[in-house]
Amino acid sequence: PVVLHEPRPIRNVERPRFFHPHGAAMLDRNGTELVHAAAKRMTTPAELVIVAALSNPHRGRDRTVLYRKPPETMTYEGVWAEADPDVLVIPRRYGGLSLPMQEAAARGIPIITTDLPPQNAWVPAEGLVPATLERANFSMKGGRFGIWTVEVPHLVEAMEAFTDPDVRAKQAEQIYAYAETLSWDRWRDRYLEILLP
């Protein structure tokens, strides 16, 4: 379940802000290198904020990419307020449930991600980037998993499309409706029934 927030207004701005949360997991789990490469190739004015608990590995290379290192005490709420995004871009290379994606949906923030389960069951098609299998059956904690990637030009195309406020508004409405189906208001009683019989 998610805690619903007031849907974020769709801003009609010259430089929409894309937000990417860096994942500390191995093999670039959240696709940080892919996002950085795509941001450098965009021709439409935009801004990319990467929130990461590390120093900027691309310092000085591209002024449109802003690295933010949040304080250790910063809450999830604080991270979202600090990033202040128009779009979440997270081309995950492996993994299942993504809390950043659910948090974005609960705020009505559009999402760009890989066309893989489970997210392709609820993220609208405009936000899905074709994925190709890079490594099959990679061994890690929890079992063996496929490692996926995307072609950077495809990611650029999606990010360029989401600079249009009309595209963002359409997807935001759809994913917020999905988030409403996961809200605590809807699921609280069922959880309490199971956990406190």
GROMACS .gro file of C-alpha atoms in nm:
model
  197
    1PRO     CA    1   0.000   0.000   0.000
    2VAL     CA    2   0.098   0.362  -0.053
    3VAL     CA    3   0.025   0.687   0.123
    4LEU     CA    4  -0.152   0.909  -0.128
    5HIS     CA    5  -0.042   1.270  -0.161
    6GLU     CA    6  -0.212   1.560  -0.329
    7PRO     CA    7  -0.135   1.510  -0.703
    8ARG     CA    8   0.158   1.726  -0.805
    9PRO     CA    9   0.052   2.006  -1.044
   10ILE     CA   10   0.181   1.966  -1.400
   11ARG     CA   11   0.412   2.261  -1.459
   12ASN     CA   12   0.443   2.420  -1.801
   13VAL     CA   13   0.810   2.511  -1.769
   14GLU     CA   14   1.093   2.567  -2.016
   15ARG     CA   15   1.317   2.310  -1.847
   16PRO     CA   16   1.116   2.026  -1.692
   17ARG     CA   17   1.301   1.842  -1.418
   18PHE     CA   18   1.371   1.470  -1.443
   19PHE     CA   19   1.452   1.290  -1.118
   20HIS     CA   20   1.659   0.974  -1.091
   21PRO     CA   21   1.733   0.796  -0.762
   22HIS     CA   22   2.071   0.626  -0.781
   23GLY     CA   23   2.063   0.267  -0.657
   24ALA     CA   24   2.358   0.143  -0.456
   25ALA     CA   25   2.296  -0.217  -0.569
   26MET     CA   26   2.541  -0.380  -0.809
   27LEU     CA   27   2.532  -0.373  -1.189
   28ASP     CA   28   2.378  -0.025  -1.202
   29ARG     CA   29   2.041  -0.157  -1.086
   30ASN     CA   30   1.846   0.166  -1.138
   31GLY     CA   31   2.015   0.248  -1.470
   32THR     CA   32   2.205   0.558  -1.353
   33GLU     CA   33   2.466   0.540  -1.627
   34LEU     CA   34   2.193   0.500  -1.889
   35VAL     CA   35   2.004   0.803  -1.757
   36HIS     CA   36   2.318   1.017  -1.747
   37ALA     CA   37   2.408   0.921  -2.104
   38ALA     CA   38   2.055   1.000  -2.223
   39ALA     CA   39   2.049   1.340  -2.051
   40LYS     CA   40   2.367   1.439  -2.234
   41ARG     CA   41   2.207   1.358  -2.570
   42MET     CA   42   1.878   1.541  -2.518
   43THR     CA   43   1.820   1.839  -2.745
   44THR     CA   44   1.506   1.970  -2.573
   45PRO     CA   45   1.588   2.187  -2.270
   46ALA     CA   46   1.552   1.987  -1.949
   47GLU     CA   47   1.719   1.929  -1.616
   48LEU     CA   48   1.818   1.602  -1.449
   49VAL     CA   49   1.854   1.567  -1.073
   50ILE     CA   50   2.025   1.251  -0.953
   51VAL     CA   51   1.997   1.190  -0.580
   52ALA     CA   52   2.279   0.965  -0.468
   53ALA     CA   53   2.463   0.882  -0.149
   54LEU     CA   54   2.792   0.926  -0.336
   55SER     CA   55   2.994   1.204  -0.490
   56ASN     CA   56   2.929   1.308  -0.850
   57PRO     CA   57   3.127   1.071  -1.076
   58HIS     CA   58   3.057   1.306  -1.369
   59ARG     CA   59   3.165   1.630  -1.203
   60GLY     CA   60   3.225   1.908  -1.453
   61ARG     CA   61   3.110   1.711  -1.755
   62ASP     CA   62   2.755   1.834  -1.792
   63ARG     CA   63   2.589   2.124  -1.615
   64THR     CA   64   2.238   1.994  -1.691
   65VAL     CA   65   2.297   1.700  -1.455
   66LEU     CA   66   2.270   1.800  -1.090
   67TYR     CA   67   2.388   1.556  -0.826
   68ARG     CA   68   2.236   1.589  -0.481
   69LYS     CA   69   2.376   1.402  -0.183
   70PRO     CA   70   2.101   1.394   0.080
   71PRO     CA   71   2.183   1.402   0.453
   72GLU     CA   72   2.173   1.059   0.616
   73THR     CA   73   1.879   1.176   0.825
   74MET     CA   74   1.669   1.287   0.525
   75THR     CA   75   1.333   1.111   0.498
   76TYR     CA   76   1.175   0.985   0.177
   77GLU     CA   77   0.949   1.288   0.196
   78GLY     CA   78   1.257   1.510   0.216
   79VAL     CA   79   1.417   1.348  -0.086
   80TRP     CA   80   1.107   1.411  -0.299
   81ALA     CA   81   1.085   1.770  -0.177
   82GLU     CA   82   1.455   1.824  -0.252
   83ALA     CA   83   1.431   1.671  -0.602
   84ASP     CA   84   1.105   1.858  -0.684
   85PRO     CA   85   1.057   1.652  -1.003
   86ASP     CA   86   0.830   1.673  -1.303
   87VAL     CA   87   0.915   1.317  -1.412
   88LEU     CA   88   1.074   1.012  -1.248
   89VAL     CA   89   1.313   0.832  -1.484
   90ILE     CA   90   1.433   0.493  -1.361
   91PRO     CA   91   1.523   0.234  -1.629
   92ARG     CA   92   1.569  -0.050  -1.380
   93ARG     CA   93   1.796  -0.326  -1.502
   94TYR     CA   94   1.668  -0.593  -1.263
   95GLY     CA   95   1.448  -0.626  -0.956
   96GLY     CA   96   1.080  -0.647  -0.879
   97LEU     CA   97   0.881  -0.399  -0.674
   98SER     CA   98   1.018  -0.044  -0.694
   99LEU     CA   99   0.931   0.183  -0.402
  100PRO     CA  100   1.041   0.501  -0.587
  101MET     CA  101   0.796   0.418  -0.866
  102GLN     CA  102   0.512   0.362  -0.620
  103GLU     CA  103   0.602   0.685  -0.438
  104ALA     CA  104   0.596   0.874  -0.770
  105ALA     CA  105   0.257   0.726  -0.859
  106ALA     CA  106   0.121   0.825  -0.517
  107ARG     CA  107   0.219   1.187  -0.600
  108GLY     CA  108   0.089   1.180  -0.957
  109ILE     CA  109   0.442   1.217  -1.095
  110PRO     CA  110   0.491   1.062  -1.442
  111ILE     CA  111   0.732   0.769  -1.476
  112ILE     CA  112   0.974   0.652  -1.746
  113THR     CA  113   1.105   0.300  -1.692
  114THR     CA  114   1.192  -0.028  -1.862
  115ASP     CA  115   0.925  -0.233  -2.037
  116LEU     CA  116   0.956  -0.520  -1.791
  117PRO     CA  117   0.735  -0.682  -1.530
  118PRO     CA  118   0.607  -0.586  -1.282
  119GLN     CA  119   0.604  -0.217  -1.381
  120ASN     CA  120   0.480  -0.273  -1.737
  121ALA     CA  121   0.154  -0.399  -1.589
  122TRP     CA  122   0.067  -0.051  -1.461
  123VAL     CA  123   0.296   0.216  -1.609
  124PRO     CA  124   0.129   0.345  -1.930
  125ALA     CA  125   0.295   0.256  -2.261
  126GLU     CA  126   0.432   0.608  -2.324
  127GLY     CA  127   0.658   0.567  -2.021
  128LEU     CA  128   0.794   0.224  -2.112
  129VAL     CA  129   1.131   0.192  -2.287
  130PRO     CA  130   1.208  -0.134  -2.477
  131ALA     CA  131   1.451  -0.353  -2.284
  132THR     CA  132   1.694  -0.618  -2.407
  133LEU     CA  133   1.849  -0.896  -2.204
  134GLU     CA  134   2.217  -0.824  -2.140
  135ARG     CA  135   2.302  -1.113  -1.908
  136ALA     CA  136   2.087  -1.417  -1.836
  137ASN     CA  137   2.072  -1.598  -1.503
  138PHE     CA  138   2.310  -1.375  -1.309
  139SER     CA  139   2.368  -1.517  -0.960
  140MET     CA  140   2.296  -1.289  -0.663
  141LYS     CA  141   2.127  -1.302  -0.325
  142GLY     CA  142   1.781  -1.443  -0.365
  143GLY     CA  143   1.856  -1.648  -0.677
  144ARG     CA  144   1.947  -1.598  -1.040
  145PHE     CA  145   1.814  -1.302  -1.236
  146GLY     CA  146   1.832  -1.154  -1.582
  147ILE     CA  147   2.011  -0.820  -1.623
  148TRP     CA  148   1.842  -0.593  -1.875
  149THR     CA  149   1.943  -0.277  -2.055
  150VAL     CA  150   1.795  -0.018  -2.290
  151GLU     CA  151   1.930   0.154  -2.598
  152VAL     CA  152   2.018   0.510  -2.496
  153PRO     CA  153   1.848   0.663  -2.805
  154HIS     CA  154   1.521   0.497  -2.697
  155LEU     CA  155   1.556   0.646  -2.350
  156VAL     CA  156   1.632   0.987  -2.503
  157GLU     CA  157   1.318   0.959  -2.716
  158ALA     CA  158   1.104   0.889  -2.410
  159MET     CA  159   1.258   1.171  -2.207
  160GLU     CA  160   1.213   1.414  -2.498
  161ALA     CA  161   0.846   1.314  -2.524
  162PHE     CA  162   0.792   1.383  -2.153
  163THR     CA  163   0.914   1.740  -2.184
  164ASP     CA  164   0.563   1.802  -2.324
  165PRO     CA  165   0.331   1.895  -2.035
  166ASP     CA  166   0.033   1.735  -2.213
  167VAL     CA  167   0.214   1.399  -2.222
  168ARG     CA  168   0.302   1.434  -1.855
  169ALA     CA  169  -0.055   1.528  -1.761
  170LYS     CA  170  -0.207   1.228  -1.938
  171GLN     CA  171   0.025   0.978  -1.773
  172ALA     CA  172   0.006   1.145  -1.432
  173GLU     CA  173  -0.371   1.100  -1.424
  174GLN     CA  174  -0.341   0.732  -1.517
  175ILE     CA  175  -0.076   0.640  -1.264
  176TYR     CA  176  -0.245   0.833  -0.984
  177ALA     CA  177  -0.560   0.631  -1.052
  178TYR     CA  178  -0.346   0.317  -1.016
  179ALA     CA  179  -0.198   0.445  -0.690
  180GLU     CA  180  -0.548   0.499  -0.553
  181THR     CA  181  -0.606   0.122  -0.581
  182LEU     CA  182  -0.305   0.070  -0.349
  183SER     CA  183  -0.387   0.338  -0.093
  184TRP     CA  184  -0.375   0.271   0.279
  185ASP     CA  185  -0.731   0.401   0.303
  186ARG     CA  186  -0.839   0.110   0.086
  187TRP     CA  187  -0.616  -0.159   0.238
  188ARG     CA  188  -0.580  -0.061   0.607
  189ASP     CA  189  -0.871  -0.269   0.738
  190ARG     CA  190  -0.760  -0.576   0.546
  191TYR     CA  191  -0.405  -0.549   0.684
  192LEU     CA  192  -0.534  -0.506   1.038
  193GLU     CA  193  -0.765  -0.805   0.992
  194ILE     CA  194  -0.469  -1.024   0.891
  195LEU     CA  195  -0.211  -0.891   1.137
  196LEU     CA  196  -0.440  -0.845   1.437
  197PRO     CA  197  -0.697  -1.128   1.417
   0.00000   0.00000   0.00000
